[in-house]
Tab-separated table of C-alpha atoms in Angstrom:
chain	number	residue	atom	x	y	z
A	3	UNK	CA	18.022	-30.056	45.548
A	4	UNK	CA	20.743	-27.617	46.778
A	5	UNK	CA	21.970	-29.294	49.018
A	6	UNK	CA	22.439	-32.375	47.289
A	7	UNK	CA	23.587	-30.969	44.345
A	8	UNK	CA	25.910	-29.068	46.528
A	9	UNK	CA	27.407	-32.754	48.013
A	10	UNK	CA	27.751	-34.119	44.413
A	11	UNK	CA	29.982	-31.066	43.581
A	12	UNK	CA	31.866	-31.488	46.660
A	13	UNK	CA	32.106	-35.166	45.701
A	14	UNK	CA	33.586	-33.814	42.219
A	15	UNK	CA	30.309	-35.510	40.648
A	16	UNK	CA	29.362	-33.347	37.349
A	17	UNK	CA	25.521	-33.230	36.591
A	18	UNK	CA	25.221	-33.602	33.290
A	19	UNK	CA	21.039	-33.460	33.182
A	20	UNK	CA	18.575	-33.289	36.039
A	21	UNK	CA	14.877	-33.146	36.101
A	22	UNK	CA	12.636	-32.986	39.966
A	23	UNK	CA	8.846	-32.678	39.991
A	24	UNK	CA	6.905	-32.241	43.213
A	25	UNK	CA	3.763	-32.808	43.870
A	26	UNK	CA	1.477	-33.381	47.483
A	27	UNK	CA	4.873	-32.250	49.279
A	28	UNK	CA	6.506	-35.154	47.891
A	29	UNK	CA	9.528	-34.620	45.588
A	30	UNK	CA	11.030	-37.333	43.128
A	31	UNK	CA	14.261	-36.035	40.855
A	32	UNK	CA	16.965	-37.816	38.460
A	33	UNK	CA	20.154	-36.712	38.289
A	34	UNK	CA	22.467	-37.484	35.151
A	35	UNK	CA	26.030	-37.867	36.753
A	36	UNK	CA	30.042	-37.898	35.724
A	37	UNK	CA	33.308	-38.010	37.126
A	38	UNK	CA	35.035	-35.173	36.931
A	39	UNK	CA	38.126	-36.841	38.156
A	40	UNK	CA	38.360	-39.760	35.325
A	41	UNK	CA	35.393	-38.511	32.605
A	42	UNK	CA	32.447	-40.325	32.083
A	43	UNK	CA	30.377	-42.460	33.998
A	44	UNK	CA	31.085	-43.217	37.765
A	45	UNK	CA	31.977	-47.009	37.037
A	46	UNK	CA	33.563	-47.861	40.272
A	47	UNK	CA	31.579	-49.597	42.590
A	48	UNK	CA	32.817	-48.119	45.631
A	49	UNK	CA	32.744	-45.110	44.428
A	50	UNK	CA	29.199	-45.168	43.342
A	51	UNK	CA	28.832	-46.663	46.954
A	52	UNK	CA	30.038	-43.680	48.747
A	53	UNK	CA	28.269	-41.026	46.709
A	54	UNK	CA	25.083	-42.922	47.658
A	55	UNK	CA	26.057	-43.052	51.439
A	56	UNK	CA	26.710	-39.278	51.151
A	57	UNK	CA	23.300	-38.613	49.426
A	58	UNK	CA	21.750	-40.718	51.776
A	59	UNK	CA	22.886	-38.764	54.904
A	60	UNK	CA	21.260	-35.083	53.047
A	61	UNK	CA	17.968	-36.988	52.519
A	62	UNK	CA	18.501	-38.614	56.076
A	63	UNK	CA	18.737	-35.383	57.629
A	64	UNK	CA	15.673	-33.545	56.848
A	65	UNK	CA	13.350	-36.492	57.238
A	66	UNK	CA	11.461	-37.748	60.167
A	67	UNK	CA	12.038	-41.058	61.351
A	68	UNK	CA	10.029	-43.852	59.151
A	69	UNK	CA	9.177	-40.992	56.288
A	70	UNK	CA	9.041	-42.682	52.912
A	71	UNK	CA	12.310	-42.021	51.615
A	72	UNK	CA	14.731	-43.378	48.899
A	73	UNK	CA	17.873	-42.707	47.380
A	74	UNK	CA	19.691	-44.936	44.920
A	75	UNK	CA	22.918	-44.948	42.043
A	76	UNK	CA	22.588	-46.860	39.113
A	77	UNK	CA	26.034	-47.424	36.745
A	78	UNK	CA	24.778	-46.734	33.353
A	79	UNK	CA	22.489	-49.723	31.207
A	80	UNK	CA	21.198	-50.278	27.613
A	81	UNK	CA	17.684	-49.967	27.251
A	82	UNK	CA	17.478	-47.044	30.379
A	83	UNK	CA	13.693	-46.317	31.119
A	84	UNK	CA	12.319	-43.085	29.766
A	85	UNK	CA	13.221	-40.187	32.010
A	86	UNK	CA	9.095	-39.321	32.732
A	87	UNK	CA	7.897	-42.440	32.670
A	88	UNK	CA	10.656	-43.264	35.594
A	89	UNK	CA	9.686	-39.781	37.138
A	90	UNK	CA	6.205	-41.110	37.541
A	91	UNK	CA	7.640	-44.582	38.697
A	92	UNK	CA	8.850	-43.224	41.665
A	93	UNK	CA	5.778	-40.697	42.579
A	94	UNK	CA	3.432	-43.642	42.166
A	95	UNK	CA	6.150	-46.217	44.600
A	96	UNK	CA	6.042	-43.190	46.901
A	97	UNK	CA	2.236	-42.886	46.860
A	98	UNK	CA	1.640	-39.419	45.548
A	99	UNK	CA	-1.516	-40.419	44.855
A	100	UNK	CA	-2.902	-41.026	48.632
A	101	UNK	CA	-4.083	-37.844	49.081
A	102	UNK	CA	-5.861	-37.020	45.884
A	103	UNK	CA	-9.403	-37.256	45.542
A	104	UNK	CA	-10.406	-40.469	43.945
A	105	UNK	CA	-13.613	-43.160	43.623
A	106	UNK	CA	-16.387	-44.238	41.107
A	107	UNK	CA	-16.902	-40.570	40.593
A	108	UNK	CA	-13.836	-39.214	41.468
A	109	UNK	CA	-12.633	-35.400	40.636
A	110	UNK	CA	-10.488	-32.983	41.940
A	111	UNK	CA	-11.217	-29.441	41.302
A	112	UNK	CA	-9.789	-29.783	37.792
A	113	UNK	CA	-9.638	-33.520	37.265
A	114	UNK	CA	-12.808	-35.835	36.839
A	115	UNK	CA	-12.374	-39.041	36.553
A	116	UNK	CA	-15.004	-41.892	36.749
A	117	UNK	CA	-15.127	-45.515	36.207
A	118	UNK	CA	-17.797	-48.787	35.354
A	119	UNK	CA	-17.701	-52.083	34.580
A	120	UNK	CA	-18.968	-53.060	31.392
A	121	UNK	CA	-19.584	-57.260	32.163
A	122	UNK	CA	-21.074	-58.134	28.756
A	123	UNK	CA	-18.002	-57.046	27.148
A	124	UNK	CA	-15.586	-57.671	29.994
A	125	UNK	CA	-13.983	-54.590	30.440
A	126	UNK	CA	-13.649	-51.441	32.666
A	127	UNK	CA	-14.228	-48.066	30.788
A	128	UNK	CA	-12.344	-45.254	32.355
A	129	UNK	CA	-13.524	-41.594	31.289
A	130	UNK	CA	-11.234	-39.014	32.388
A	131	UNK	CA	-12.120	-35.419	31.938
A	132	UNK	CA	-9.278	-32.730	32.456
A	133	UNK	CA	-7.692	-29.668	30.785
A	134	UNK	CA	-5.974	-30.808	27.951
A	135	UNK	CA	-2.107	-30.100	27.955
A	136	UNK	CA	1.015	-31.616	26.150
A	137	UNK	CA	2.075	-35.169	27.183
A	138	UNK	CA	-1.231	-35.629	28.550
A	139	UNK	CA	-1.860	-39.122	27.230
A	140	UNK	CA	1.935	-40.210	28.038
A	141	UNK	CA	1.002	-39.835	31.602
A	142	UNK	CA	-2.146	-41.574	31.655
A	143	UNK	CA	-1.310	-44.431	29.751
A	144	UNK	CA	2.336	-44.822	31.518
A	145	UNK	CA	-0.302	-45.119	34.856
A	146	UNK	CA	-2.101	-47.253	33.169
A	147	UNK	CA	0.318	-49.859	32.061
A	148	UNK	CA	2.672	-49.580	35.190
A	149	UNK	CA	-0.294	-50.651	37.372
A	150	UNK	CA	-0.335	-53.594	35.502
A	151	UNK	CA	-3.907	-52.245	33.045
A	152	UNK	CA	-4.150	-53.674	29.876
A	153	UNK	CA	-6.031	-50.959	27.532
A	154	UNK	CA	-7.974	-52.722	24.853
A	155	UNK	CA	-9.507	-49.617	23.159
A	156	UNK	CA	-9.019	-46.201	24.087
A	157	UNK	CA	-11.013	-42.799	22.287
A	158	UNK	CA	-9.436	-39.257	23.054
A	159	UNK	CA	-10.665	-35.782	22.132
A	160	UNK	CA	-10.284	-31.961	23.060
A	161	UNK	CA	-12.389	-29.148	22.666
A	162	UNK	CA	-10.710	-25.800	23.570
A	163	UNK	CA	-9.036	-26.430	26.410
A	164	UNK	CA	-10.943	-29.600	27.986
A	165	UNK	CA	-9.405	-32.875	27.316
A	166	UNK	CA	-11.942	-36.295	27.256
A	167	UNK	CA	-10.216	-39.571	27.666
A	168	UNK	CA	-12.050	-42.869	27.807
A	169	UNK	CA	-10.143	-46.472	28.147
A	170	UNK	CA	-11.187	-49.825	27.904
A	171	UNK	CA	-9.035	-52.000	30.375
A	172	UNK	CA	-8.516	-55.623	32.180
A	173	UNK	CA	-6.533	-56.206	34.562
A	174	UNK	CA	-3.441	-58.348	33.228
A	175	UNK	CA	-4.879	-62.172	34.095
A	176	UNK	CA	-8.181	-60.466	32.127
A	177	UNK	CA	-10.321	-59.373	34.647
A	178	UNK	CA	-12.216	-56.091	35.626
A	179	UNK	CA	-11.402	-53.769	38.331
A	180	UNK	CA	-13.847	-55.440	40.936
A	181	UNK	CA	-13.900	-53.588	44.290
A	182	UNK	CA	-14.884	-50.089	45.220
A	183	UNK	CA	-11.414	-49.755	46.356
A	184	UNK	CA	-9.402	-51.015	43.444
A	185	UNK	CA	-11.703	-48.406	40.918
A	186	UNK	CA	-10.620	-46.009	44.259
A	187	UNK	CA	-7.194	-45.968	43.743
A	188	UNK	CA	-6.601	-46.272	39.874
A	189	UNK	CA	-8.700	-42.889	39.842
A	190	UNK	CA	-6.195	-41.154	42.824
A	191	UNK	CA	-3.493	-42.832	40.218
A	192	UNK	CA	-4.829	-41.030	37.073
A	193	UNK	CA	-5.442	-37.899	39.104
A	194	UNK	CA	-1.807	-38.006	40.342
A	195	UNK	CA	-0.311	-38.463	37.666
A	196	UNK	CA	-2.294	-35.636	35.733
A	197	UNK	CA	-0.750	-33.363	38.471
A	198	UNK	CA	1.979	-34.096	38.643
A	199	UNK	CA	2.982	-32.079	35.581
A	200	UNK	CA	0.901	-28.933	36.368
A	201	UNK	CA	3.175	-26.366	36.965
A	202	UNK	CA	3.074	-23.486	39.449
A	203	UNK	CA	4.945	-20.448	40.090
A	204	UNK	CA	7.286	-18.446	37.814
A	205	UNK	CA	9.102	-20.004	35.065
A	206	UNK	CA	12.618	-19.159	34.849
A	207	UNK	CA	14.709	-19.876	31.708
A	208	UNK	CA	18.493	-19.973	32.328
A	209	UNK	CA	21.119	-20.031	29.767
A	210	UNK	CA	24.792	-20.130	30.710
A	211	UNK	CA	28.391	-21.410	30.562
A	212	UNK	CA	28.530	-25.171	31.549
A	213	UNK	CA	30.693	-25.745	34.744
A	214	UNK	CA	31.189	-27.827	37.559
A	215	UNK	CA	29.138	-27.523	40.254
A	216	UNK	CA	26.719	-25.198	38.028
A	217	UNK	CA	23.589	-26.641	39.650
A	218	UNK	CA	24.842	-26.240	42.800
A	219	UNK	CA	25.315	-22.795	42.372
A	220	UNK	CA	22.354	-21.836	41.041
A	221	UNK	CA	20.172	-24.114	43.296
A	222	UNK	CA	22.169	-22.184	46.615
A	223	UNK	CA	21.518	-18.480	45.353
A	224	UNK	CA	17.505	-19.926	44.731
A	225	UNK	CA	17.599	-20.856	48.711
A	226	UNK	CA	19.459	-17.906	50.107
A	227	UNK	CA	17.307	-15.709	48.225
A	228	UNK	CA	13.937	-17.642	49.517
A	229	UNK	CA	12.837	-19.168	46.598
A	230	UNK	CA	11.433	-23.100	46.686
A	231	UNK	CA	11.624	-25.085	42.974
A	232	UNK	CA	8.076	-26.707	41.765
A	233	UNK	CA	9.546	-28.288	39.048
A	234	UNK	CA	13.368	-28.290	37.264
A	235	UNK	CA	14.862	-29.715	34.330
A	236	UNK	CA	18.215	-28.994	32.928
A	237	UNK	CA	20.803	-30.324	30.752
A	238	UNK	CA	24.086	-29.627	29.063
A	239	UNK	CA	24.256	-28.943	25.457
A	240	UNK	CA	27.909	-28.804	24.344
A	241	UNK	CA	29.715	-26.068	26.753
A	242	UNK	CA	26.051	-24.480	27.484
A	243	UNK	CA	24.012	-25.486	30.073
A	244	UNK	CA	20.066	-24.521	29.579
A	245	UNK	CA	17.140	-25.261	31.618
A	246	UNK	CA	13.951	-24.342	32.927
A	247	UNK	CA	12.875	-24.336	36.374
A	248	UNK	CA	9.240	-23.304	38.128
A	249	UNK	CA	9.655	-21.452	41.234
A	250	UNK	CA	7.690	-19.653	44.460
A	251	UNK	CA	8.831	-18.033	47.640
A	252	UNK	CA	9.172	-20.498	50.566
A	253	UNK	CA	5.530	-19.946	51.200
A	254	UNK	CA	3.960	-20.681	47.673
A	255	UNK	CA	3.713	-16.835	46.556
A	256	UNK	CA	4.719	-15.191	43.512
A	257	UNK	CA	8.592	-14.331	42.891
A	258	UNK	CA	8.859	-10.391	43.330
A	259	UNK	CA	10.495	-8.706	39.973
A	260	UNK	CA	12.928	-7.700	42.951
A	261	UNK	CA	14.388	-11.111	43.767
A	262	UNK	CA	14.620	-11.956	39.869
A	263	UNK	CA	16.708	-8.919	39.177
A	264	UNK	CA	18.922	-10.177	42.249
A	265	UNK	CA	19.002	-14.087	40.781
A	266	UNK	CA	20.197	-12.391	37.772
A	267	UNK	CA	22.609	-10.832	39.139
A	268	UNK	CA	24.462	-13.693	40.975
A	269	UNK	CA	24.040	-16.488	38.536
A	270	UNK	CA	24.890	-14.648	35.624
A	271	UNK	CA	24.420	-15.839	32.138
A	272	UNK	CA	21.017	-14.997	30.431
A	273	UNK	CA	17.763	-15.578	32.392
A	274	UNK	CA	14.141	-14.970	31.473
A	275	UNK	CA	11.072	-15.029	33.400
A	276	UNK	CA	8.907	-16.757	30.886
A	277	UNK	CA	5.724	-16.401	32.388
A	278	UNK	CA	3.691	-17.317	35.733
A	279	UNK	CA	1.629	-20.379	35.535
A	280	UNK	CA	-1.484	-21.157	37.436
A	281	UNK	CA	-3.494	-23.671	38.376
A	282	UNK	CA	-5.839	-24.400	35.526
A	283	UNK	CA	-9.577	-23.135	36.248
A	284	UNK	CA	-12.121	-25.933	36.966
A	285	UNK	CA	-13.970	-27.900	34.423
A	286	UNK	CA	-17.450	-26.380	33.474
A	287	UNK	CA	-20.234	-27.987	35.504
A	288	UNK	CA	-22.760	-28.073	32.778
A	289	UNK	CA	-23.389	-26.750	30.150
A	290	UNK	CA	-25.597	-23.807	30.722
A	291	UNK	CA	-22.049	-22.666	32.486
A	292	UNK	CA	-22.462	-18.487	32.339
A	293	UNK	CA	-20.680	-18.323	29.142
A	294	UNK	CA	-18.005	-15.638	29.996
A	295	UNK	CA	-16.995	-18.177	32.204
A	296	UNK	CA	-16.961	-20.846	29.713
A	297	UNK	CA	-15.029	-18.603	27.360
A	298	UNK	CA	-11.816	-18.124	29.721
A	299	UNK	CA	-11.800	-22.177	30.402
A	300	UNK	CA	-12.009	-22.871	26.506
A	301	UNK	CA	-9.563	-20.880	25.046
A	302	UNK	CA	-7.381	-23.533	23.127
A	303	UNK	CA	-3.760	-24.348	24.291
A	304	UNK	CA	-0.939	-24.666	21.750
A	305	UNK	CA	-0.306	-28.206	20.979
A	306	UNK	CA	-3.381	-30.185	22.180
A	307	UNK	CA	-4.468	-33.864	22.239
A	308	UNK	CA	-7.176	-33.023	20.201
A	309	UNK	CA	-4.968	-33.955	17.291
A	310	UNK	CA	-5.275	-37.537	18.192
A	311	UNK	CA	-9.170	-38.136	18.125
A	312	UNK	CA	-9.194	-41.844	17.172
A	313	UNK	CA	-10.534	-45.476	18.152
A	314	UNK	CA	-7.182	-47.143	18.715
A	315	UNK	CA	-7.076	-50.931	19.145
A	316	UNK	CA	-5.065	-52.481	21.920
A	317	UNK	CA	-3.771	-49.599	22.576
A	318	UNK	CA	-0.657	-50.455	24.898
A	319	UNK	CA	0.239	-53.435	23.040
A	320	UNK	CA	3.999	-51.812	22.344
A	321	UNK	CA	3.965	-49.798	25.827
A	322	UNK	CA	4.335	-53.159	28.031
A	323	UNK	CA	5.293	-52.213	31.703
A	324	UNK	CA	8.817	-51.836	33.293
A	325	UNK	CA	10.006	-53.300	36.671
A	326	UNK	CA	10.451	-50.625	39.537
């Protein structure tokens, strides 16, 4: 991200909004662009031709030949895809998902997900069990419906911190997931893009004067002072600029209070180390779970998707799927 943002900057491209998440040491981002030279969008072809060809040659650089790899300029359209839902668009055309731990009975060590056919009614139910978390259905439905699932009926709850999910789905020409490998993959999918938003490392809150080449800046004084970003999203809101991004050392460690003190220093504006974020704790394996255990893993997040316990017919009816 720094150096690209640095070659937009250089390119007199202004970032208006960007958002990168990472996950299994892939990285997908979306950049919000303008040109500083006329205002506005970048309407000129060739000019939206040459910024790609420079972007191209950053990604090109610190990729192996035949890694998966993909950069591409749009000129602005009505009706633009949801910035997430895109976001998990590209992870899933990437495949993300490959190396998360899927099947009948898949689970990863936070993530449980298992699926069966159910022939007298014609569907697949899909029970997913997970820590519950805001946005949490938006990602498993937008998985759902971009791999081309129908859900029919869907039931959610929470209790504490645990999130159930179960779904009722066809397959779009009406038929059940039939192989071993099919039920394989949409459970790596759901597990992927559960991930994908769980967010590690130190959260860092920036506030500051809008400018060109902002991101640039702060993305270079990140790198030279050995931080990696986990996850980034920032925007411009009149002549402020405020974000949040999730950050480790190069090696996945903490941030030292040392090196935040420094970032503070050369950025400038107000920042604020929010918190550190972990990987939630696994889900209880029974439950005659040793209850101080139990206690840590239940304690109830903020907003939860408890709020939504209901039997909700055709459930993606108005959340129909958008072309990659």
């Amino acid at each position: 991200m720094s150096e690209i943002s640095a070659v937009l900057a250089e390119l007199s491209c202004h970032v208006t909004a960007a958002v990168a998440w990472t996950h299994n040491s892939r990285v997908a981002c979306i950049i919000c662009l303008e040109d500083e030279l006329k205002g506005g969008p970048i309407r000129d072809p060739e000019r939206l031709v040459h910024v790609e060809e420079q972007l191209e040659n950053v990604v090109e650089a610190r990729h192996q030949s035949g890694e998966r790899r993909k950069v591409r300029l749009t000129a602005p359209v009505a009706g633009r895809t949801h910035t997430d839902r895109r976001l998990h668009q590209l992870m899933f055309a990437d495949k993300d998902y490959e190396r998360c731990c899927g099947g009948c009975d898949g689970s990863s060590d936070r993530i449980q997900v298992s699926i069966e056919n159910c022939k007298e009614k014609g569907y697949s139910v899909v029970n997913v069990k997970s820590r519950d978390r805001p946005k949490l259905l938006f990602d498993t439905v937008c998985t759902l419906t971009d791999m081309q699932y129908v859900v029919f009926h869907a039931a959610v709850s929470s209790k504490g911190s645990i999130a159930v999910q179960e779904y009722f789905i066809r397959q779009m020409d009406g038929c059940t997931l039939g192989t071993e490998s099919e039920r394989n993959r949409v459970a790596q999918c759901l597990i992927a893009a559960i991930e994908r938003r769980v967010t590690h490392g130190l959260r860092l809150d920036i506030r500051i004067k809008n400018r060109l080449g902002l991101l640039s800046d702060i993305t270079r004084v990140f790198r030279e002072n050995g931080l990696s970003i986990r996850m980034a999203e920032i925007g411009i809101h009149g002549e402020r600029a405020s974000g949040s991004f999730y950050v480790t050392d190069v090696s996945g460690r903490d941030v030292s209070p040392n090196t935040v003190e420094l970032i503070r220093k050369e950025i400038g504006g107000t920042i604020m180390a929010v918190n550190k974020s972990s990987v939630p704790p696994s889900l209880p394996a029974s439950p005659s779970r040793d209850r101080s255990t139990a206690s840590s893993v239940e304690n109830r997040p903020r907003f939860s998707l408890g709020t939504l316990w209901s039997q909700i017919e055709r459930f993606s009816s108005n959340f129909g799927p958008i072309g990659m």
